PDB file of C-alpha atoms in Angstrom:
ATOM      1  CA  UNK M  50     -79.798 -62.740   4.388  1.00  0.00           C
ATOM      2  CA  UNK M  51     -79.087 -60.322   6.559  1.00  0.00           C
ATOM      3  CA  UNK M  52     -78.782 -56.434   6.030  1.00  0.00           C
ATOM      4  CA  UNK M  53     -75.045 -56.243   6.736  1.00  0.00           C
ATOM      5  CA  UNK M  54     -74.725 -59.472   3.887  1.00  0.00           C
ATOM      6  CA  UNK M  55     -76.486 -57.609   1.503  1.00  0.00           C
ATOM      7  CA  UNK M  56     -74.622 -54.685   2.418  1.00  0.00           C
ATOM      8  CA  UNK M  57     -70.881 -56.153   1.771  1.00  0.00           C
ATOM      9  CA  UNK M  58     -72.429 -58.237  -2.161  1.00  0.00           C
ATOM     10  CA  UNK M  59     -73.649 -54.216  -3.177  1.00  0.00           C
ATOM     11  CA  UNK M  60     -70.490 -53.437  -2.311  1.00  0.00           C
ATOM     12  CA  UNK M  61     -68.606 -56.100  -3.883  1.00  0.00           C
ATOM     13  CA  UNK M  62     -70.369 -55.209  -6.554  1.00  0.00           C
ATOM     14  CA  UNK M  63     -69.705 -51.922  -6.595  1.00  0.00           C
ATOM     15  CA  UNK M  64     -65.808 -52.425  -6.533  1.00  0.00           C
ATOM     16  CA  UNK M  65     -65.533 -54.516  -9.015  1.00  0.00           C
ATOM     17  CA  UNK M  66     -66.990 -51.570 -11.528  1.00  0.00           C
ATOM     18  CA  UNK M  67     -65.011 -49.105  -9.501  1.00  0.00           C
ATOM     19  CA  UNK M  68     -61.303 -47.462 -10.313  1.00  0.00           C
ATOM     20  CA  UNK M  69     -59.377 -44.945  -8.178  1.00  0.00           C
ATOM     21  CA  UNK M  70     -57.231 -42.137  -9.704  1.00  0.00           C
ATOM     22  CA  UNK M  71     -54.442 -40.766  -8.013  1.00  0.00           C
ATOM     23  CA  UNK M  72     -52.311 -37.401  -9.136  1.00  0.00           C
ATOM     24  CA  UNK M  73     -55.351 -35.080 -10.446  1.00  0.00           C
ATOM     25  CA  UNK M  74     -55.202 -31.886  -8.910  1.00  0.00           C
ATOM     26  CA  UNK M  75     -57.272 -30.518  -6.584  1.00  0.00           C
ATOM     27  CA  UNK M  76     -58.845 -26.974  -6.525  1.00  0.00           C
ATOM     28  CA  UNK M  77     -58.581 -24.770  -3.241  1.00  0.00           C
ATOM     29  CA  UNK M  78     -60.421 -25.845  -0.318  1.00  0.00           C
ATOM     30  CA  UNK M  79     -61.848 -22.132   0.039  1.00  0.00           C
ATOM     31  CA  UNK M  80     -64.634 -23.069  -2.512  1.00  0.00           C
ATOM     32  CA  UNK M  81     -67.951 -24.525  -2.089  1.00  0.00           C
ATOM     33  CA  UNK M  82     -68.351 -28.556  -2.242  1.00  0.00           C
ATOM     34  CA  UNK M  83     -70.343 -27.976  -5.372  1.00  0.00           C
ATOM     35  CA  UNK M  84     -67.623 -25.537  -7.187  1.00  0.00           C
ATOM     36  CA  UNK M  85     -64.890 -28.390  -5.920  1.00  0.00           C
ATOM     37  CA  UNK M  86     -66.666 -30.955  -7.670  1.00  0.00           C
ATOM     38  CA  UNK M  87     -66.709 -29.600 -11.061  1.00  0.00           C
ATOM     39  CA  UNK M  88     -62.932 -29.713 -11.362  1.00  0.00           C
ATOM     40  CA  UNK M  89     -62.909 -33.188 -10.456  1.00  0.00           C
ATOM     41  CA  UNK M  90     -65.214 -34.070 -12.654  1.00  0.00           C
ATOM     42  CA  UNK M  91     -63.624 -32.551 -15.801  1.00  0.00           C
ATOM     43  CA  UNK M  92     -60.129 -34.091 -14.835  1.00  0.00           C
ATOM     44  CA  UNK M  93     -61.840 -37.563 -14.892  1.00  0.00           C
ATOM     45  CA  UNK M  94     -63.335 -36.743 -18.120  1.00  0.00           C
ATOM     46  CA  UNK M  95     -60.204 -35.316 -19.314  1.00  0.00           C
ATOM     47  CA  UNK M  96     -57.982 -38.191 -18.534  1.00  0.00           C
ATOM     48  CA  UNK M  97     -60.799 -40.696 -19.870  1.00  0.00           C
ATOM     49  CA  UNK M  98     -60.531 -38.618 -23.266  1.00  0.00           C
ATOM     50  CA  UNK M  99     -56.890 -39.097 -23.417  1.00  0.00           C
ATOM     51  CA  UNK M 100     -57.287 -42.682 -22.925  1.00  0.00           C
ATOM     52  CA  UNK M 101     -59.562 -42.926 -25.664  1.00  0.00           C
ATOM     53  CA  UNK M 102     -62.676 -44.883 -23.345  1.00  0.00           C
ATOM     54  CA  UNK M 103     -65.949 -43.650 -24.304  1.00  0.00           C
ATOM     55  CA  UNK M 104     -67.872 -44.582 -21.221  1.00  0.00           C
ATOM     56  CA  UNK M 105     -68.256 -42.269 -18.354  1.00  0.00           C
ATOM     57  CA  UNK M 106     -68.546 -43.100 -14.499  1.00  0.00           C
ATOM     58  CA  UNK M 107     -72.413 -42.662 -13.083  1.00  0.00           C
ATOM     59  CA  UNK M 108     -70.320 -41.446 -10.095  1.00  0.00           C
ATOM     60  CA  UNK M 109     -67.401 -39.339  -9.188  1.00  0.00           C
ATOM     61  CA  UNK M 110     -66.340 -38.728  -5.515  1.00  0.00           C
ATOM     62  CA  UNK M 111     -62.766 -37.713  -3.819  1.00  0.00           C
ATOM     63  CA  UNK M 112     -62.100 -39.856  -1.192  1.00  0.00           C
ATOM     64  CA  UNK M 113     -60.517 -39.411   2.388  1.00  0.00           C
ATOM     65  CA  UNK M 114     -60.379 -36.170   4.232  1.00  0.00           C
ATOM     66  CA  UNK M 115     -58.403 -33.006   2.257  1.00  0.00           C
ATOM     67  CA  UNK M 116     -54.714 -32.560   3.672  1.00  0.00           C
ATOM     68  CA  UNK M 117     -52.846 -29.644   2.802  1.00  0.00           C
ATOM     69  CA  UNK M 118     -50.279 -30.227   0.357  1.00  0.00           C
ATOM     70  CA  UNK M 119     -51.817 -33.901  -0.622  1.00  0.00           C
ATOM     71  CA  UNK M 120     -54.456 -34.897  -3.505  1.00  0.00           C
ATOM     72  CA  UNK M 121     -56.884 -36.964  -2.842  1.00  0.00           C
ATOM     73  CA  UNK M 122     -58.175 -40.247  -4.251  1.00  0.00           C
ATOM     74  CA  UNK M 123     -60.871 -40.030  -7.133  1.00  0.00           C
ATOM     75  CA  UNK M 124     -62.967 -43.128  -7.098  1.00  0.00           C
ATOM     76  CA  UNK M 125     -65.220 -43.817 -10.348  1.00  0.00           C
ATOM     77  CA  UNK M 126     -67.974 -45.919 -10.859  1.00  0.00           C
ATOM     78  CA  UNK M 127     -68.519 -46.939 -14.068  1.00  0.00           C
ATOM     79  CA  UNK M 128     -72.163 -48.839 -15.009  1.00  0.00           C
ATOM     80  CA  UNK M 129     -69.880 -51.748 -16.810  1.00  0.00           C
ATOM     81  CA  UNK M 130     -67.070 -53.517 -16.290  1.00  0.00           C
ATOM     82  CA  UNK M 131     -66.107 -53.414 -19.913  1.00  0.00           C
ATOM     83  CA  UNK M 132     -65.375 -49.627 -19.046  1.00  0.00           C
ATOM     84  CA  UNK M 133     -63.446 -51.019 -16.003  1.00  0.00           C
ATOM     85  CA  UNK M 134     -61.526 -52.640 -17.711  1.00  0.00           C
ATOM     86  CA  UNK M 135     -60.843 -50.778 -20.467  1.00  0.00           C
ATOM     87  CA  UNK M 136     -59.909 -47.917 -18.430  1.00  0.00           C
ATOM     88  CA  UNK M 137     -57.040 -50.269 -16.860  1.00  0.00           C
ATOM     89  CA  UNK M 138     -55.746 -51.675 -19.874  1.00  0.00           C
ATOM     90  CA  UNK M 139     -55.667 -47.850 -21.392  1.00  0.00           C
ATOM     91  CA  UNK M 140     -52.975 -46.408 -19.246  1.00  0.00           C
ATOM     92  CA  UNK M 141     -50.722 -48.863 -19.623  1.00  0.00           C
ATOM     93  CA  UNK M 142     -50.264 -47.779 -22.885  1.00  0.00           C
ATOM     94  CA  UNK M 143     -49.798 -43.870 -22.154  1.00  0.00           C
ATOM     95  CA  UNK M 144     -46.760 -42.676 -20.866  1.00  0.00           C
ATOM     96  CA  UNK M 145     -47.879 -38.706 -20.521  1.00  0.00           C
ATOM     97  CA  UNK M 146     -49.374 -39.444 -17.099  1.00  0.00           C
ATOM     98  CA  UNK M 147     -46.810 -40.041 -15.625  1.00  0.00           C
ATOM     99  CA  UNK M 148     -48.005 -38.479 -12.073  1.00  0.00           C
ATOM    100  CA  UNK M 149     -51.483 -40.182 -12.255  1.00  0.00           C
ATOM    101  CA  UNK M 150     -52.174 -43.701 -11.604  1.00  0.00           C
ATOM    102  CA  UNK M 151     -54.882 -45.637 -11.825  1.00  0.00           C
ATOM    103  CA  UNK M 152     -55.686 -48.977 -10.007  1.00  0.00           C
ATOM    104  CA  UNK M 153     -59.336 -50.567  -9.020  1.00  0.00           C
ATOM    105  CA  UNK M 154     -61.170 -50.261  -6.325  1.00  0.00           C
ATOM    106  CA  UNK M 155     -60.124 -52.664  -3.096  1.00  0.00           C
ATOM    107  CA  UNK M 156     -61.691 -52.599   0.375  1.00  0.00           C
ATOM    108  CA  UNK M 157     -58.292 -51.444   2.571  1.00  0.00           C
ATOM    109  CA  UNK M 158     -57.813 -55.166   3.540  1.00  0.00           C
ATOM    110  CA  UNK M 159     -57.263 -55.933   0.383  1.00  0.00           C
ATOM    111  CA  UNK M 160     -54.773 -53.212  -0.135  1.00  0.00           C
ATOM    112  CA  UNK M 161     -52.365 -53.873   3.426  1.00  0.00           C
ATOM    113  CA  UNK M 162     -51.674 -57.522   1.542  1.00  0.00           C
ATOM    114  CA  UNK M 163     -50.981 -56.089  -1.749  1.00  0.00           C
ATOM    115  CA  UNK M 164     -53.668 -57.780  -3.759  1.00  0.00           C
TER     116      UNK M 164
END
């Protein structure tokens, strides 16, 4: 196997425990990485709350490069899939986001088709 093969099954892997949230605000870019982070962090764990799913991601991350004006992605790694999934199934049932959506995590090929 070669290190690129391994490279793309850890990151099949990856996605398929992965979501990305869309609509949370963002704080000002005028603040350190560290102090950005924080706010991201609780907004995941606040919308989590609201959807009643008790497990956490091991890792939170915004995604693309900041834009003025635009939020960026959240992607969330969760350690199960039973989180995954339950995360999913969750908002479907909540109408009070109605500017946040939540979809899993697909490489951008994946995306372009609509998968």
């Amino acid at each position: 196997m070669t290190p690129e093969q391994a490279s793309r099954i850890v990151e099949a892997d990856m996605r398929a425990h992965s979501v990305v949230i869309f609509g949370a605000p963002e704080v000002d870019a005028d603040q350190p990485p560290s102090a950005q982070q924080k706010p991201t962090k609780q907004a995941v764990s606040d919308i989590l709350d609201y959807l009643d799913v008790e497990g956490r991601p091991t890792e939170i991350q915004r995604m693309c490069i900041r834009e003025v004006g635009k939020c960026r992605l959240i992607e969330c790694l969760f350690s199960s899939r039973k989180f995954f999934f339950q995360t999913l199934k969750a908002l479907r049932n909540y109408a009070d986001f109605k500017n946040v959506f939540i979809r899993r995590s697909m490489i951008p090929v994946k995306r372009e088709i609509g998968e």
